[in-house]
mmCIF file of C-alpha atoms and ligand atoms in Angstrom:
data_model
loop_
_atom_site.group_PDB
_atom_site.id
_atom_site.type_symbol
_atom_site.label_atom_id
_atom_site.label_comp_id
_atom_site.label_asym_id
_atom_site.label_seq_id
_atom_site.Cartn_x
_atom_site.Cartn_y
_atom_site.Cartn_z
ATOM 1 C CA MET I 1 -0.959 21.741 9.177
ATOM 2 C CA VAL I 2 -1.149 18.129 10.375
ATOM 3 C CA LYS I 3 1.121 17.612 13.395
ATOM 4 C CA LEU I 4 4.041 15.229 13.787
ATOM 5 C CA MET I 5 4.188 13.185 17.001
ATOM 6 C CA LEU I 6 7.366 11.221 17.729
ATOM 7 C CA ALA I 7 6.877 7.839 19.374
ATOM 8 C CA LEU I 8 9.893 7.687 21.708
ATOM 9 C CA ASP I 9 10.033 3.946 22.352
ATOM 10 C CA LEU I 10 13.688 3.926 23.455
ATOM 11 C CA ASP I 11 15.715 3.638 26.659
ATOM 12 C CA LYS I 12 16.405 6.816 28.571
ATOM 13 C CA GLU I 13 19.804 7.637 27.181
ATOM 14 C CA ARG I 14 18.825 7.266 23.541
ATOM 15 C CA ALA I 15 15.436 8.915 24.071
ATOM 16 C CA LEU I 16 16.994 12.094 25.486
ATOM 17 C CA LYS I 17 19.548 12.205 22.656
ATOM 18 C CA VAL I 18 16.872 11.786 19.987
ATOM 19 C CA ALA I 19 14.554 14.329 21.647
ATOM 20 C CA GLU I 20 17.332 16.899 21.523
ATOM 21 C CA GLU I 21 18.107 16.112 17.878
ATOM 22 C CA VAL I 22 14.557 16.288 16.522
ATOM 23 C CA LYS I 23 13.066 19.014 18.706
ATOM 24 C CA ASP I 24 12.793 21.570 15.913
ATOM 25 C CA TYR I 25 10.743 19.275 13.735
ATOM 26 C CA VAL I 26 8.259 17.463 15.952
ATOM 27 C CA ASP I 27 5.111 18.966 17.475
ATOM 28 C CA ALA I 28 4.533 16.382 20.180
ATOM 29 C CA ILE I 29 6.114 13.341 21.812
ATOM 30 C CA LYS I 30 4.472 10.076 22.813
ATOM 31 C CA VAL I 31 6.044 8.321 25.800
ATOM 32 C CA GLY I 32 5.134 4.711 26.516
ATOM 33 C CA TYR I 33 6.172 1.650 28.462
ATOM 34 C CA PRO I 34 9.551 1.001 26.790
ATOM 35 C CA LEU I 35 10.818 4.415 27.931
ATOM 36 C CA VAL I 36 9.072 4.700 31.315
ATOM 37 C CA LEU I 37 9.958 1.152 32.359
ATOM 38 C CA SER I 38 13.591 1.717 31.453
ATOM 39 C CA SER I 39 13.641 4.969 33.455
ATOM 40 C CA SER I 40 10.745 6.457 35.417
ATOM 41 C CA LEU I 41 7.888 8.905 34.844
ATOM 42 C CA GLU I 42 10.354 11.691 35.710
ATOM 43 C CA ILE I 43 11.587 11.218 32.166
ATOM 44 C CA VAL I 44 8.600 13.293 31.029
ATOM 45 C CA LYS I 45 9.970 16.325 32.872
ATOM 46 C CA GLU I 46 13.392 15.793 31.316
ATOM 47 C CA ILE I 47 11.894 15.600 27.846
ATOM 48 C CA LYS I 48 9.890 18.758 28.481
ATOM 49 C CA ASP I 49 13.031 20.527 29.664
ATOM 50 C CA ILE I 50 14.732 19.625 26.396
ATOM 51 C CA CYS I 51 11.979 20.401 23.927
ATOM 52 C CA GLU I 52 8.947 22.036 25.554
ATOM 53 C CA LYS I 53 6.526 20.010 23.438
ATOM 54 C CA GLU I 54 3.235 18.361 24.244
ATOM 55 C CA VAL I 55 3.925 14.929 25.811
ATOM 56 C CA ILE I 56 1.269 12.235 25.717
ATOM 57 C CA LEU I 57 1.472 9.170 27.971
ATOM 58 C CA ASP I 58 0.771 6.033 25.997
ATOM 59 C CA PHE I 59 -0.185 3.629 28.786
ATOM 60 C CA LYS I 60 -3.226 2.121 26.993
ATOM 61 C CA VAL I 61 -4.995 1.997 30.302
ATOM 62 C CA ALA I 62 -7.458 -0.930 30.445
ATOM 63 C CA ASP I 63 -8.681 -1.816 33.926
ATOM 64 C CA ILE I 64 -11.758 -1.538 36.131
ATOM 65 C CA PRO I 65 -12.821 2.062 36.904
ATOM 66 C CA ALA I 66 -11.334 2.149 40.437
ATOM 67 C CA THR I 67 -7.929 1.030 39.191
ATOM 68 C CA ASN I 68 -8.057 3.215 36.075
ATOM 69 C CA GLU I 69 -8.683 6.193 38.331
ATOM 70 C CA LYS I 70 -5.611 5.463 40.399
ATOM 71 C CA ILE I 71 -3.475 4.943 37.262
ATOM 72 C CA ALA I 72 -4.714 8.225 35.807
ATOM 73 C CA LYS I 73 -4.058 10.197 39.023
ATOM 74 C CA LEU I 74 -0.511 8.895 39.322
ATOM 75 C CA SER I 75 0.318 9.216 35.619
ATOM 76 C CA LEU I 76 -1.135 12.649 35.050
ATOM 77 C CA ARG I 77 1.173 14.256 37.566
ATOM 78 C CA TYR I 78 3.253 14.303 34.358
ATOM 79 C CA GLY I 79 2.542 14.984 30.714
ATOM 80 C CA ASP I 80 -0.373 16.527 28.872
ATOM 81 C CA GLY I 81 -2.622 13.549 28.321
ATOM 82 C CA ILE I 82 -3.087 9.820 28.562
ATOM 83 C CA ILE I 83 -4.143 7.085 26.159
ATOM 84 C CA VAL I 84 -6.788 4.551 27.234
ATOM 85 C CA HIS I 85 -8.403 1.446 25.839
ATOM 86 C CA GLY I 86 -12.136 1.451 25.341
ATOM 87 C CA PHE I 87 -12.972 -2.243 25.072
ATOM 88 C CA VAL I 88 -13.060 -2.425 28.885
ATOM 89 C CA GLY I 89 -16.184 -0.264 28.832
ATOM 90 C CA GLU I 90 -17.547 3.226 29.176
ATOM 91 C CA ASP I 91 -17.258 3.291 32.979
ATOM 92 C CA SER I 92 -13.534 2.555 32.846
ATOM 93 C CA VAL I 93 -12.933 5.294 30.274
ATOM 94 C CA LYS I 94 -15.027 7.775 32.259
ATOM 95 C CA ALA I 95 -12.916 7.128 35.331
ATOM 96 C CA VAL I 96 -9.828 8.364 33.459
ATOM 97 C CA ARG I 97 -11.605 11.262 31.807
ATOM 98 C CA ASP I 98 -12.956 12.474 35.160
ATOM 99 C CA VAL I 99 -9.419 12.648 36.507
ATOM 100 C CA ALA I 100 -7.928 14.225 33.381
ATOM 101 C CA LYS I 101 -10.519 16.894 32.591
ATOM 102 C CA PRO I 102 -10.246 18.994 35.789
ATOM 103 C CA LEU I 103 -6.463 18.907 35.321
ATOM 104 C CA ASN I 104 -6.900 20.227 31.754
ATOM 105 C CA LYS I 105 -5.270 17.082 30.396
ATOM 106 C CA LYS I 106 -6.305 14.950 27.445
ATOM 107 C CA THR I 107 -7.936 11.559 27.428
ATOM 108 C CA ILE I 108 -7.345 9.776 24.099
ATOM 109 C CA LEU I 109 -9.070 6.526 23.203
ATOM 110 C CA VAL I 110 -7.632 3.686 21.097
ATOM 111 C CA THR I 111 -10.155 2.583 18.474
ATOM 112 C CA GLU I 112 -8.763 0.179 15.793
ATOM 113 C CA MET I 113 -5.086 -0.676 16.146
ATOM 114 C CA SER I 114 -2.644 -0.685 13.242
ATOM 115 C CA HIS I 115 -1.168 -4.192 13.394
ATOM 116 C CA PRO I 116 -2.533 -7.275 11.569
ATOM 117 C CA GLY I 117 -3.769 -8.908 14.805
ATOM 118 C CA ALA I 118 -6.171 -5.996 15.355
ATOM 119 C CA LEU I 119 -8.453 -7.369 12.644
ATOM 120 C CA ARG I 120 -9.728 -10.208 14.819
ATOM 121 C CA PHE I 121 -10.879 -8.674 18.089
ATOM 122 C CA ILE I 122 -10.714 -4.900 17.957
ATOM 123 C CA GLN I 123 -11.695 -4.043 14.393
ATOM 124 C CA PRO I 124 -15.216 -5.487 14.875
ATOM 125 C CA ILE I 125 -15.878 -3.060 17.740
ATOM 126 C CA ALA I 126 -13.797 -0.105 16.565
ATOM 127 C CA ASN I 127 -16.695 1.938 15.149
ATOM 128 C CA GLU I 128 -18.536 1.655 18.451
ATOM 129 C CA LEU I 129 -15.390 2.751 20.267
ATOM 130 C CA ALA I 130 -15.147 5.863 18.075
ATOM 131 C CA ILE I 131 -18.806 6.679 18.778
ATOM 132 C CA MET I 132 -18.229 6.207 22.506
ATOM 133 C CA ALA I 133 -15.258 8.583 22.360
ATOM 134 C CA LYS I 134 -17.527 11.212 20.853
ATOM 135 C CA LYS I 135 -20.290 10.631 23.384
ATOM 136 C CA LEU I 136 -17.851 10.983 26.279
ATOM 137 C CA GLU I 137 -16.426 14.156 24.716
ATOM 138 C CA LEU I 138 -12.886 12.854 24.867
ATOM 139 C CA ASP I 139 -9.961 14.729 23.386
ATOM 140 C CA GLY I 140 -9.016 12.349 20.584
ATOM 141 C CA ILE I 141 -8.829 8.866 19.192
ATOM 142 C CA VAL I 142 -6.043 6.625 17.940
ATOM 143 C CA ALA I 143 -6.773 5.084 14.495
ATOM 144 C CA PRO I 144 -4.575 3.266 11.976
ATOM 145 C CA SER I 145 -2.509 4.732 9.135
ATOM 146 C CA THR I 146 -2.138 1.184 7.851
ATOM 147 C CA ARG I 147 -5.851 1.164 6.799
ATOM 148 C CA PRO I 148 -6.664 4.568 5.323
ATOM 149 C CA GLU I 149 -10.352 3.781 4.760
ATOM 150 C CA ARG I 150 -10.751 2.725 8.371
ATOM 151 C CA LEU I 151 -8.909 5.871 9.471
ATOM 152 C CA ARG I 152 -11.355 7.957 7.451
ATOM 153 C CA GLU I 153 -14.406 6.230 8.900
ATOM 154 C CA LEU I 154 -13.208 6.342 12.522
ATOM 155 C CA LYS I 155 -12.314 10.026 12.209
ATOM 156 C CA HIS I 156 -15.749 10.738 10.760
ATOM 157 C CA LEU I 157 -17.627 8.739 13.435
ATOM 158 C CA SER I 158 -15.776 10.278 16.374
ATOM 159 C CA ASN I 159 -15.503 13.801 14.971
ATOM 160 C CA LEU I 160 -12.482 14.164 17.228
ATOM 161 C CA PRO I 161 -8.788 14.852 16.680
ATOM 162 C CA VAL I 162 -6.977 11.706 15.490
ATOM 163 C CA LEU I 163 -3.565 10.378 16.443
ATOM 164 C CA THR I 164 -2.558 7.928 13.732
ATOM 165 C CA PRO I 165 0.337 5.443 13.901
ATOM 166 C CA GLY I 166 1.591 3.183 11.113
ATOM 167 C CA VAL I 167 3.474 5.427 8.708
ATOM 168 C CA GLY I 168 7.012 4.202 8.082
ATOM 169 C CA ALA I 169 7.944 0.918 9.802
ATOM 170 C CA GLN I 170 4.409 -0.514 9.610
ATOM 171 C CA GLY I 171 3.991 0.285 5.918
ATOM 172 C CA GLY I 172 1.429 3.147 6.164
ATOM 173 C CA ARG I 173 1.858 5.746 3.411
ATOM 174 C CA LEU I 174 1.916 9.423 4.254
ATOM 175 C CA GLU I 175 0.661 10.405 0.831
ATOM 176 C CA GLU I 176 -2.492 8.362 1.324
ATOM 177 C CA ILE I 177 -3.415 9.347 4.838
ATOM 178 C CA ILE I 178 -2.601 13.034 4.734
ATOM 179 C CA LYS I 179 -5.698 13.733 2.601
ATOM 180 C CA ILE I 180 -7.876 12.368 5.369
ATOM 181 C CA LEU I 181 -6.353 14.514 8.145
ATOM 182 C CA ASP I 182 -6.512 18.168 9.208
ATOM 183 C CA GLU I 183 -4.615 20.519 11.474
ATOM 184 C CA ASN I 184 -6.070 19.009 14.675
ATOM 185 C CA ASP I 185 -4.615 15.594 13.848
ATOM 186 C CA TYR I 186 -1.267 13.983 14.591
ATOM 187 C CA ILE I 187 0.771 11.533 12.562
ATOM 188 C CA ILE I 188 2.693 9.265 14.985
ATOM 189 C CA ILE I 189 6.088 8.071 13.716
ATOM 190 C CA GLY I 190 8.639 6.133 15.733
ATOM 191 C CA ARG I 191 11.158 3.718 14.228
ATOM 192 C CA ALA I 192 11.338 5.414 10.827
ATOM 193 C CA ILE I 193 12.804 8.395 12.656
ATOM 194 C CA TYR I 194 14.682 7.088 15.693
ATOM 195 C CA ASN I 195 16.170 3.998 13.997
ATOM 196 C CA SER I 196 17.420 5.952 11.017
ATOM 197 C CA GLU I 197 21.076 6.836 10.718
ATOM 198 C CA ASP I 198 20.248 10.492 11.218
ATOM 199 C CA PRO I 199 17.019 11.022 13.265
ATOM 200 C CA LYS I 200 17.240 14.813 12.879
ATOM 201 C CA LYS I 201 17.398 14.565 9.092
ATOM 202 C CA MET I 202 14.537 12.080 9.066
ATOM 203 C CA ALA I 203 12.311 14.188 11.341
ATOM 204 C CA LYS I 204 12.975 17.161 9.079
ATOM 205 C CA TYR I 205 12.141 15.039 6.036
ATOM 206 C CA TYR I 206 8.782 13.999 7.507
ATOM 207 C CA LYS I 207 7.987 17.529 8.695
ATOM 208 C CA GLU I 208 8.681 18.994 5.294
ATOM 209 C CA LYS I 209 6.770 16.249 3.533
ATOM 210 C CA ILE I 210 3.758 16.831 5.764
ATOM 211 C CA ARG I 211 3.986 20.557 5.018
ATOM 212 C CA ALA I 212 4.201 19.985 1.262
ATOM 213 C CA LEU I 213 1.379 17.462 1.183
ATOM 214 C CA SER I 214 -0.865 19.546 3.467
ATOM 215 C CA LYS I 215 -1.192 22.244 0.830
HETATM 216 O O1 O7M Y 301 6.362 4.160 13.931
HETATM 217 P P1 O7M Y 301 6.423 2.935 14.781
HETATM 218 O O2 O7M Y 301 5.728 1.765 14.191
HETATM 219 O O3 O7M Y 301 7.825 2.627 15.251
HETATM 220 O O4 O7M Y 301 5.691 3.303 16.162
HETATM 221 C C1 O7M Y 301 4.318 3.443 16.248
HETATM 222 C C2 O7M Y 301 3.945 3.816 17.654
HETATM 223 O O5 O7M Y 301 2.516 3.875 17.741
HETATM 224 C C3 O7M Y 301 4.394 2.820 18.724
HETATM 225 O O6 O7M Y 301 4.654 3.582 19.879
HETATM 226 C C4 O7M Y 301 3.183 1.944 18.928
HETATM 227 O O7 O7M Y 301 3.133 1.426 20.224
HETATM 228 C C5 O7M Y 301 2.027 2.943 18.687
HETATM 229 N N1 O7M Y 301 0.759 2.383 18.178
HETATM 230 C C6 O7M Y 301 0.760 1.611 17.080
HETATM 231 O O8 O7M Y 301 1.766 1.398 16.416
HETATM 232 N N2 O7M Y 301 -0.459 1.072 16.660
HETATM 233 C C7 O7M Y 301 -1.608 1.303 17.281
HETATM 234 O O9 O7M Y 301 -2.647 0.812 16.842
HETATM 235 C C8 O7M Y 301 -1.609 2.132 18.398
HETATM 236 C C9 O7M Y 301 -0.439 2.708 18.807
HETATM 237 C C10 O7M Y 301 -0.545 3.704 19.806
HETATM 238 O O10 O7M Y 301 0.166 4.689 19.920
HETATM 239 O O11 O7M Y 301 -1.521 3.580 20.647
HETATM 240 C C11 O7M Y 301 -1.806 4.598 21.507
#
């Protein structure tokens, strides 16, 4: 079954509350700047203590190889994997992968992003990014639920597990994208769960919908 990854873009207090509420329904948690900058990387341990799920660090690392290496070393003391940008070049991505792999942690590459602005700069190179992710034997790519046909193509080109954001608040439709995905893939949902009146109920709703549509 396709996995559900919660994007926990909240401050510490709310994040821990939501993690506790939804823990029975999500398979993984994505932690990014909003949460880490409002707390610290130690938050990853606290989340793990609450829900014992895979935690991926969404730092969209995009620097020269030497700096990427330092960022990866410091970040990957926590969590199960890290998200990187590829437009900075193969050497920069390799620097992260070479830190992550020996630690048995994932390196996941952003290909095309889900927002409208992605059409201008990143969409034109997204296919090449997916091919580079395959060549570097990374652990996954990020591709948009807001453009199902692009999601399909990027998944096909990379032949890697996909993490796909855009369902819910960004207008992506679960019914459309689920057909493209398999049990190695993750649907990332944030606001549609944590901003709802009852995050637990909403996480359960998405989990059950994924289960029903996966058949
Ligand atoms: O469901 P949302 O829209 O509230 O949250 C989506 C999450 O996915 C949020 O954490 C975004 O930062 C992230 N995301 C995108 O929305 N679009 C992208 O193209 C890429 C990401 C992402 O996770 O990149 C790693």
